[in-house]
Short mmCIF file of C-alpha atoms in Angstrom, two decimals:
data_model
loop_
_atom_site.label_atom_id
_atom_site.label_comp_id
_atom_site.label_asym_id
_atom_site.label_seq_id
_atom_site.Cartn_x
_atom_site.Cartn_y
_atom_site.Cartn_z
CA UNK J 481 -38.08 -58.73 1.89
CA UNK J 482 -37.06 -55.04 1.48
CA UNK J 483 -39.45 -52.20 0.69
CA UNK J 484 -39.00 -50.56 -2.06
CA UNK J 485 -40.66 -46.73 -2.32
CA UNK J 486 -42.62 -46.14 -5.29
CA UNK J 487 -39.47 -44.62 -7.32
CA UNK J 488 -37.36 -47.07 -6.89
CA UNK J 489 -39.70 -50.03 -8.94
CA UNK J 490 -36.75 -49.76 -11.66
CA UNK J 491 -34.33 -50.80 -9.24
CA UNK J 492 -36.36 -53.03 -7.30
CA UNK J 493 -36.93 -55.26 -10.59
CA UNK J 494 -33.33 -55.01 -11.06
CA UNK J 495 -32.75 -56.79 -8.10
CA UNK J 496 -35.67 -58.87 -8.05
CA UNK J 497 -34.04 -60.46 -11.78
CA UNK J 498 -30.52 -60.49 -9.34
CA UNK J 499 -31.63 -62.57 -6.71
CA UNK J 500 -33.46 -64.78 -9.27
CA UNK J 501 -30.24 -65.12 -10.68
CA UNK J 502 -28.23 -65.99 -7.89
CA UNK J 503 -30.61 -68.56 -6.06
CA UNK J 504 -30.03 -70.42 -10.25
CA UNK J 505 -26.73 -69.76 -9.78
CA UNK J 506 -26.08 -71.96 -6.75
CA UNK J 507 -27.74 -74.38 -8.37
CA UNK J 508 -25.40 -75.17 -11.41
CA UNK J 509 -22.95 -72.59 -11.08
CA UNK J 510 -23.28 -71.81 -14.56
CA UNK J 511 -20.29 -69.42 -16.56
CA UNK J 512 -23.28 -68.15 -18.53
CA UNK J 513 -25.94 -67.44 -15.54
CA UNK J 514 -22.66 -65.78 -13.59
CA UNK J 515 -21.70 -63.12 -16.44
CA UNK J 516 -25.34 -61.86 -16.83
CA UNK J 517 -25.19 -61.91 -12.89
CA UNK J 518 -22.89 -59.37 -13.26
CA UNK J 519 -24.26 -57.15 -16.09
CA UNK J 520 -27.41 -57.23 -13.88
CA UNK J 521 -25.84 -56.19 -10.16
CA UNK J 522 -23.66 -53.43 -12.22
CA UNK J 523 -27.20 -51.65 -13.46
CA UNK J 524 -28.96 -52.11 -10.55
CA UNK J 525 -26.19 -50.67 -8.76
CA UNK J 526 -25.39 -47.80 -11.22
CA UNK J 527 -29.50 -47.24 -11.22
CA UNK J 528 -29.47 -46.72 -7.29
CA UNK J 529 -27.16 -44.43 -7.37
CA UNK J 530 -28.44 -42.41 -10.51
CA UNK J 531 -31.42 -42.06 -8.49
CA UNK J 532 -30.17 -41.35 -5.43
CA UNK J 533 -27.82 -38.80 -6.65
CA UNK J 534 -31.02 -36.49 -7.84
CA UNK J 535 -33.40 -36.91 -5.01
CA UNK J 536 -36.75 -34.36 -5.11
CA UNK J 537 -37.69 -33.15 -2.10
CA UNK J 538 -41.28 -35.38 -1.78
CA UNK J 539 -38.87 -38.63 -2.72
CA UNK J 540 -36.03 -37.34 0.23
CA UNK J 541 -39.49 -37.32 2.24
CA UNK J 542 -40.57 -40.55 1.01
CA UNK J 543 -36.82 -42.07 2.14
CA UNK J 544 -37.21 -40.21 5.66
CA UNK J 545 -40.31 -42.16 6.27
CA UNK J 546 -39.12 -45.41 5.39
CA UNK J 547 -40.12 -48.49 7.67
CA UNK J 548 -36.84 -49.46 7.42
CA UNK J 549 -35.09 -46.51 8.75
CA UNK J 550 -32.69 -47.12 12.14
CA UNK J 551 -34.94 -45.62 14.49
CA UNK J 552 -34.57 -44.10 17.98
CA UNK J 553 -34.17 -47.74 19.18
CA UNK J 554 -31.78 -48.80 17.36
CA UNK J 555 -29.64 -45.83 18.00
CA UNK J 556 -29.35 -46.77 21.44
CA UNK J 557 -28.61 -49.80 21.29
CA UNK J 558 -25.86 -49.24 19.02
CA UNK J 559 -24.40 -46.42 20.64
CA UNK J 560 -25.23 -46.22 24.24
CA UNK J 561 -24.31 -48.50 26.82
CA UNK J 562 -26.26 -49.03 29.98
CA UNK J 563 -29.03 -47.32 28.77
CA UNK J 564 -31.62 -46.80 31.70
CA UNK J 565 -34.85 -45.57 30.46
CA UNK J 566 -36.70 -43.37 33.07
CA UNK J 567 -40.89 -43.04 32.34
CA UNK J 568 -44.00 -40.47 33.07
CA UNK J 569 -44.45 -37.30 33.52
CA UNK J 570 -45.24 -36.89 36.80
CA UNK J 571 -48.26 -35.38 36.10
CA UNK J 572 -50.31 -37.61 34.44
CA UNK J 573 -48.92 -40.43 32.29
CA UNK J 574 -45.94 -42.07 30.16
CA UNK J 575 -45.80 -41.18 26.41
CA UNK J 576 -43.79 -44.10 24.64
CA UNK J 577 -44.01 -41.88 21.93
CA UNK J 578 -40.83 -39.90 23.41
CA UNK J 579 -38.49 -42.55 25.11
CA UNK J 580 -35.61 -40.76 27.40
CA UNK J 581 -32.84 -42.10 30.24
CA UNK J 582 -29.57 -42.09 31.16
CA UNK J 583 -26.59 -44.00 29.26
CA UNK J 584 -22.69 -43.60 28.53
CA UNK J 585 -21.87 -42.32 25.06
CA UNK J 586 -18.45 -43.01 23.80
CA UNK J 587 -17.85 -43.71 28.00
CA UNK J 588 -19.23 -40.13 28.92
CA UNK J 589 -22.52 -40.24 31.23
CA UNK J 590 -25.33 -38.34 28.77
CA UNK J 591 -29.13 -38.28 28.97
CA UNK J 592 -30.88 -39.62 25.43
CA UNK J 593 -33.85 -38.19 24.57
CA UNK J 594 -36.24 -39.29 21.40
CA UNK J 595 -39.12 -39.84 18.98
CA UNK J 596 -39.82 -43.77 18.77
CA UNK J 597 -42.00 -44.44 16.21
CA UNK J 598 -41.65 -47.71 15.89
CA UNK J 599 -40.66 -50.80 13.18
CA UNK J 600 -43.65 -52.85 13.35
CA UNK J 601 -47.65 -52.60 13.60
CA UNK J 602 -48.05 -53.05 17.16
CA UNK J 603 -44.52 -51.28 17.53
CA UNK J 604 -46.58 -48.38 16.13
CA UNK J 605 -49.45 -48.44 17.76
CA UNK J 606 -47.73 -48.94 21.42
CA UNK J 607 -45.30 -45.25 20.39
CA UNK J 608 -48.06 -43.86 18.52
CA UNK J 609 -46.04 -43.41 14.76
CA UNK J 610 -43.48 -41.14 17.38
CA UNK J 611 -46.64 -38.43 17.57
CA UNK J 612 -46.23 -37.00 21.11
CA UNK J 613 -48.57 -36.40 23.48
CA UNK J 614 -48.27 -33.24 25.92
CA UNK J 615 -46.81 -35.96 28.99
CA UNK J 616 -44.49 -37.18 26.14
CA UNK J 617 -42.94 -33.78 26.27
CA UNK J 618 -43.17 -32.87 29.98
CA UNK J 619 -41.51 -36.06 30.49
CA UNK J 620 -38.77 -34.33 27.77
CA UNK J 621 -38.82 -31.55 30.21
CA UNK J 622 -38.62 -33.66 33.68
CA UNK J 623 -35.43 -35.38 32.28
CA UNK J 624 -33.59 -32.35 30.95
CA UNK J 625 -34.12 -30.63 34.25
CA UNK J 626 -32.34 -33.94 35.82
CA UNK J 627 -29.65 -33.55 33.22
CA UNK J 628 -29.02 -30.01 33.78
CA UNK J 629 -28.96 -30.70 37.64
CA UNK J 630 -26.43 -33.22 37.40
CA UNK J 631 -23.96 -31.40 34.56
CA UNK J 632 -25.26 -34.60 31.75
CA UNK J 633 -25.17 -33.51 28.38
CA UNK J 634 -28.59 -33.73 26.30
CA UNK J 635 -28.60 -35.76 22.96
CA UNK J 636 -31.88 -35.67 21.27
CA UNK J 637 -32.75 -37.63 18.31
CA UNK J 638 -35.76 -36.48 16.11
CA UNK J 639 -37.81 -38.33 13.99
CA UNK J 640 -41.55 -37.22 14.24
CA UNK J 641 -44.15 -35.90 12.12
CA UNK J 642 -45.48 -34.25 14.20
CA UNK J 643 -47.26 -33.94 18.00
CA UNK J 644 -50.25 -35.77 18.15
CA UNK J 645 -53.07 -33.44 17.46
CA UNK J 646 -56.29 -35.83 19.27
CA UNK J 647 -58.49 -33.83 21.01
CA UNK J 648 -57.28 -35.56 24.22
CA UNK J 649 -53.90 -34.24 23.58
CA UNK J 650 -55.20 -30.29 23.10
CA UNK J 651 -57.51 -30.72 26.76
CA UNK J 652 -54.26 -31.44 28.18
CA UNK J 653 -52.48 -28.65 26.71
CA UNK J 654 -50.51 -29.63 23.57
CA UNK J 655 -49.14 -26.50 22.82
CA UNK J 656 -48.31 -25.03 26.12
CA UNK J 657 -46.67 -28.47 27.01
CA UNK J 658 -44.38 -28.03 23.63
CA UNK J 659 -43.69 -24.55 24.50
CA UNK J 660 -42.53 -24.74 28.31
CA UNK J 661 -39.99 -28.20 26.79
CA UNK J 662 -38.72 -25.48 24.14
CA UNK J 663 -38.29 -23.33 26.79
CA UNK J 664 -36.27 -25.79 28.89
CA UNK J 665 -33.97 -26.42 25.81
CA UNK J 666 -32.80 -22.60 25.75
CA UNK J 667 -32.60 -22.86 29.61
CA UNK J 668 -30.36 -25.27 30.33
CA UNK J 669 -26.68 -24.65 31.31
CA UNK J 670 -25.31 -27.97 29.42
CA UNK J 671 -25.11 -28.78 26.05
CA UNK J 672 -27.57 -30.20 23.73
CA UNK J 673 -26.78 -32.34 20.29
CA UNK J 674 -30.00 -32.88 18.09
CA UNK J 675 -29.70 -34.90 14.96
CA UNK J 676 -32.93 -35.47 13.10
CA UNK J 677 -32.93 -38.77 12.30
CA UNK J 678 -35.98 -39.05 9.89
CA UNK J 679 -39.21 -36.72 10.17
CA UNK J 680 -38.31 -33.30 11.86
CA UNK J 681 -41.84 -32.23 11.58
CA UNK J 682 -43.58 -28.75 13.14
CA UNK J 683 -43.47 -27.52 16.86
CA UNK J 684 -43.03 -31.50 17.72
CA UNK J 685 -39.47 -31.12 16.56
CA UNK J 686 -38.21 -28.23 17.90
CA UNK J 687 -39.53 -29.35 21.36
CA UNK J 688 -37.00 -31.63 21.57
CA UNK J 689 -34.16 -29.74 18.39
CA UNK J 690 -33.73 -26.30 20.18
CA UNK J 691 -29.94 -27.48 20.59
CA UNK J 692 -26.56 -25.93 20.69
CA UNK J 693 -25.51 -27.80 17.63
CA UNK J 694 -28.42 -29.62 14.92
CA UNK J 695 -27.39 -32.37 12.56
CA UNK J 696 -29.66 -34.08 9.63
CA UNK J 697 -28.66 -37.13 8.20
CA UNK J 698 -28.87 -36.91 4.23
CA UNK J 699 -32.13 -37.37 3.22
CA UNK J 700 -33.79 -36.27 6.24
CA UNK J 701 -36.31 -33.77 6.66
CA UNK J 702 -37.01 -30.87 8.64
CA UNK J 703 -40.18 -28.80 8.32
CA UNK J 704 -42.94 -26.00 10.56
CA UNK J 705 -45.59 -28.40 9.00
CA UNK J 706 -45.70 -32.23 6.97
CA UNK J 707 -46.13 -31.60 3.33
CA UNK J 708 -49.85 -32.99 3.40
CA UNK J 709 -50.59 -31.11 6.11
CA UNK J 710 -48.99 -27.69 4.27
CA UNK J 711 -50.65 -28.19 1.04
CA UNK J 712 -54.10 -28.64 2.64
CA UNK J 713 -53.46 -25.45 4.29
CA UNK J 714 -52.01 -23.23 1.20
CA UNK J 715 -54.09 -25.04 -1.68
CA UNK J 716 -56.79 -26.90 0.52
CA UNK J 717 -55.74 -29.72 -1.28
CA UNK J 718 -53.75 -32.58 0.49
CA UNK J 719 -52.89 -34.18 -3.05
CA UNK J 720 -50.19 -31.11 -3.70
CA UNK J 721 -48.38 -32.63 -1.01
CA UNK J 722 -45.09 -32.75 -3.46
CA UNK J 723 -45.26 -28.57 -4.82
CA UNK J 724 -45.57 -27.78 -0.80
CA UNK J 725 -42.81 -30.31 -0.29
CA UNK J 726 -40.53 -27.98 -3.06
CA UNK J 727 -41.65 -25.04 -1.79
CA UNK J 728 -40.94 -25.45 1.90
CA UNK J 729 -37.48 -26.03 1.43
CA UNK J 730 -37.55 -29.26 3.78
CA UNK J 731 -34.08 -31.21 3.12
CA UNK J 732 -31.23 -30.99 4.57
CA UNK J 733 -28.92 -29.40 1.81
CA UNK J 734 -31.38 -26.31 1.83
CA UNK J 735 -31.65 -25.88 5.47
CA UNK J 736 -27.69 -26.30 5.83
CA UNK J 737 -27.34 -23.27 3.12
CA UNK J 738 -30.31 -21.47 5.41
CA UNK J 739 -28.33 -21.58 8.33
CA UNK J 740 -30.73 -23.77 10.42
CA UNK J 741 -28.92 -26.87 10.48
CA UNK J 742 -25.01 -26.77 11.59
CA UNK J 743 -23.71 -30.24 9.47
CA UNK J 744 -25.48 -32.95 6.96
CA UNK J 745 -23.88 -36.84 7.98
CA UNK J 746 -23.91 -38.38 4.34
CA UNK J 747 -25.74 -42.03 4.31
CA UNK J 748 -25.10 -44.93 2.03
CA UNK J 749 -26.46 -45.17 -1.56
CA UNK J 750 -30.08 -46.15 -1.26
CA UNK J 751 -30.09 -44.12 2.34
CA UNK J 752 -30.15 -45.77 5.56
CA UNK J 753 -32.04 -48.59 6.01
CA UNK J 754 -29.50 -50.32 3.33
CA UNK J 755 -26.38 -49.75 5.39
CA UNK J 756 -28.10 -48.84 9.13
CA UNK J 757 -24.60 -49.60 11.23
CA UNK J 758 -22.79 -46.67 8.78
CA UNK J 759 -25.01 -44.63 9.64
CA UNK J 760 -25.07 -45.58 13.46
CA UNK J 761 -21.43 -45.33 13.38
CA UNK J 762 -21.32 -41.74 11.81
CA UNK J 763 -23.79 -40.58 13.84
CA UNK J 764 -21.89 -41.50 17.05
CA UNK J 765 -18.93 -39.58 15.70
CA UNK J 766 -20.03 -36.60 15.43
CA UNK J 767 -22.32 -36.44 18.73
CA UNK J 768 -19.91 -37.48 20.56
CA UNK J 769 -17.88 -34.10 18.62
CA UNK J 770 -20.17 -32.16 19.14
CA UNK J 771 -20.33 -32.25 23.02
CA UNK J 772 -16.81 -32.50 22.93
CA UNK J 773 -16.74 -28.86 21.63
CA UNK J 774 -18.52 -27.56 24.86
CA UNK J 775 -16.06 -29.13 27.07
CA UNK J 776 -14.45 -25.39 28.23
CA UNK J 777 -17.92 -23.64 28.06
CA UNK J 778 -19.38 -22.29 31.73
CA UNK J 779 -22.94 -23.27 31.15
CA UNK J 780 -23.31 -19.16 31.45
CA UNK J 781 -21.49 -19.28 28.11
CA UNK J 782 -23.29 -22.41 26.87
CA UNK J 783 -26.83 -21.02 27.13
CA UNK J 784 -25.65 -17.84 25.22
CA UNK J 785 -24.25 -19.65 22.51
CA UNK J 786 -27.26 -21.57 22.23
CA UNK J 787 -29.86 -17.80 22.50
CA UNK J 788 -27.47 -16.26 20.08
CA UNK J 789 -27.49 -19.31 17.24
CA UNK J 790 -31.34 -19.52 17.50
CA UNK J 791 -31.58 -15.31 17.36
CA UNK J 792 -29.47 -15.25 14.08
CA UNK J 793 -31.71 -17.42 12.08
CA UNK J 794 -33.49 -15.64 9.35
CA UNK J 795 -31.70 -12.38 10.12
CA UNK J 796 -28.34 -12.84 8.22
CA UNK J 797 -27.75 -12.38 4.71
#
């Protein structure tokens, strides 16, 4: 059964009346039955992509959270062969919240580094919904160091709301752990691909997004706080979750024009989750790009491309 968000119940009884349809049509293959089959998949399919095509930003939220989106999971298995995860911290436990190893993109050696949230209920209770704890990102740390050592490019795939903010996580040092991993990012002397796969949320995101080159897919978002979270804080009300979500400029197309993302890859009508391998494919296509692009760089020259792109934002016109 798919799930339908709560703006898409025109469509989903569309296709609710289309599947009715077609389980009677198998049964006497009617003439009639197959012309209003028709008529039916034509308007749910010109309704999907009426909708699509005018997205707010609280309903491109909405999509980004999706159950049904690929998640970090799935983009390794799709894309990465011979993945070997590598776990802990070193310092005090493993965060399956943040799932890195080794693997060969495209048949280049890279080190994969992610937000899991995961697809099902005990899924999300083993990742914790993708929140990080402060070992989930000194593990981040740990294996970048290992990929800088050993010249492996760093592909990072985002899809958080946010670190976890337990009081567990903030005696271990939440913040500093987030800061010292964003640190690492502008440190390295190879070349990191990010591509924000769902939820980019707050200083949880740009732990692991403080990259060379940052991709969104289409109706992705990318945001210093969740829109709940942001409306509590301006209006102290959680229910103006949707004005913050205008107001923040969290999608993709806005942060492209801002200068904060460097490319949006489109997804299929009805995002994602309704055509995942697409998107899987796309994706792979332009990682595997964007580390191309580095190929010449000295990582002297990489880690000042990297400084100057993050130094620019906000100060050109």
């Amino acid at each position: 059964m798919r799930t339908y968000l709560d703006f898409e119940k025109p469509i989903a009884e569309l296709e609710s009346k289309v599947a009715e349809l077609k389980a009677l049509a198998t049964d006497g293959d009617s003439v009639p039955i197959n012309d209003e089959l028709t008529r039916l998949e034509t308007k749910a399919r010109e309704a999907l992509v009426e909708t699509y095509a005018a997205l707010t930003p609280w309903q491109k939220t909405q999509v980004a959270r999706h159950p049904e989106r690929p998640h970090f999971t799935d983009y390794v298995r799709d894309l990465v062969r011979d993945f070997t995860p590598m776990a802990g911290d070193r310092y005090f436990a493993e965060d399956e919240a943040i799932i890195g190893g080794i693997g060969r993109l495209a048949g280049r050696s890279v080190m994969v580094i992610g937000h899991e949230k995961g697809s099902d209920t005990e899924g999300r209770i083993k990742h914790n919904f993708g929140m990080a704890r402060p070992e989930g990102y000194r593990k981040a740390v740990r294996l970048m160091e290992m990929a800088d050592k050993f010249s492996l490019p760093v592909v990072s795939l985002v899809d958080t709301a946010g670190a976890y903010p337990g009081i567990g996580a903030e005696e271990r040092g939440q913040a500093e752990a987030i800061a010292r991993s964003t640190e690492c990012c502008m440190r390295l002397g190879v070349p990191i691909v990010s591509l924000i796969i769902g939820e980019g949320g707050s200083g949880g995101a740009v732990a692991l997004a403080t990259a060379n080159r940052i991709f969104m897919l289409e109706h992705s978002i990318y945001t210093v706080a969740s829109p709940e979270a942001a409306a509590s804080i301006l209006w102290r009300d959680s229910a103006r979750a949707q004005d913050a979500a205008t107001n923040m400029k969290i999608t993709a197309q806005d942060l492209k024009n801002f200068g904060i993302v460097d490319g949006i890859i489109p997804e299929p009508v009805g995002g994602a989750h309704r055509d995942p391998e697409a998107v899987l494919r796309a994706a792979g296509d332009v990682i595997v790009n964007a580390i191309a692009w580095f190929d010449d760089y000295t990582p002297d020259q990489i880690r000042k491309e990297r400084r100057e792109k993050f130094m620019a934002m906000g100060r050109e016109a």
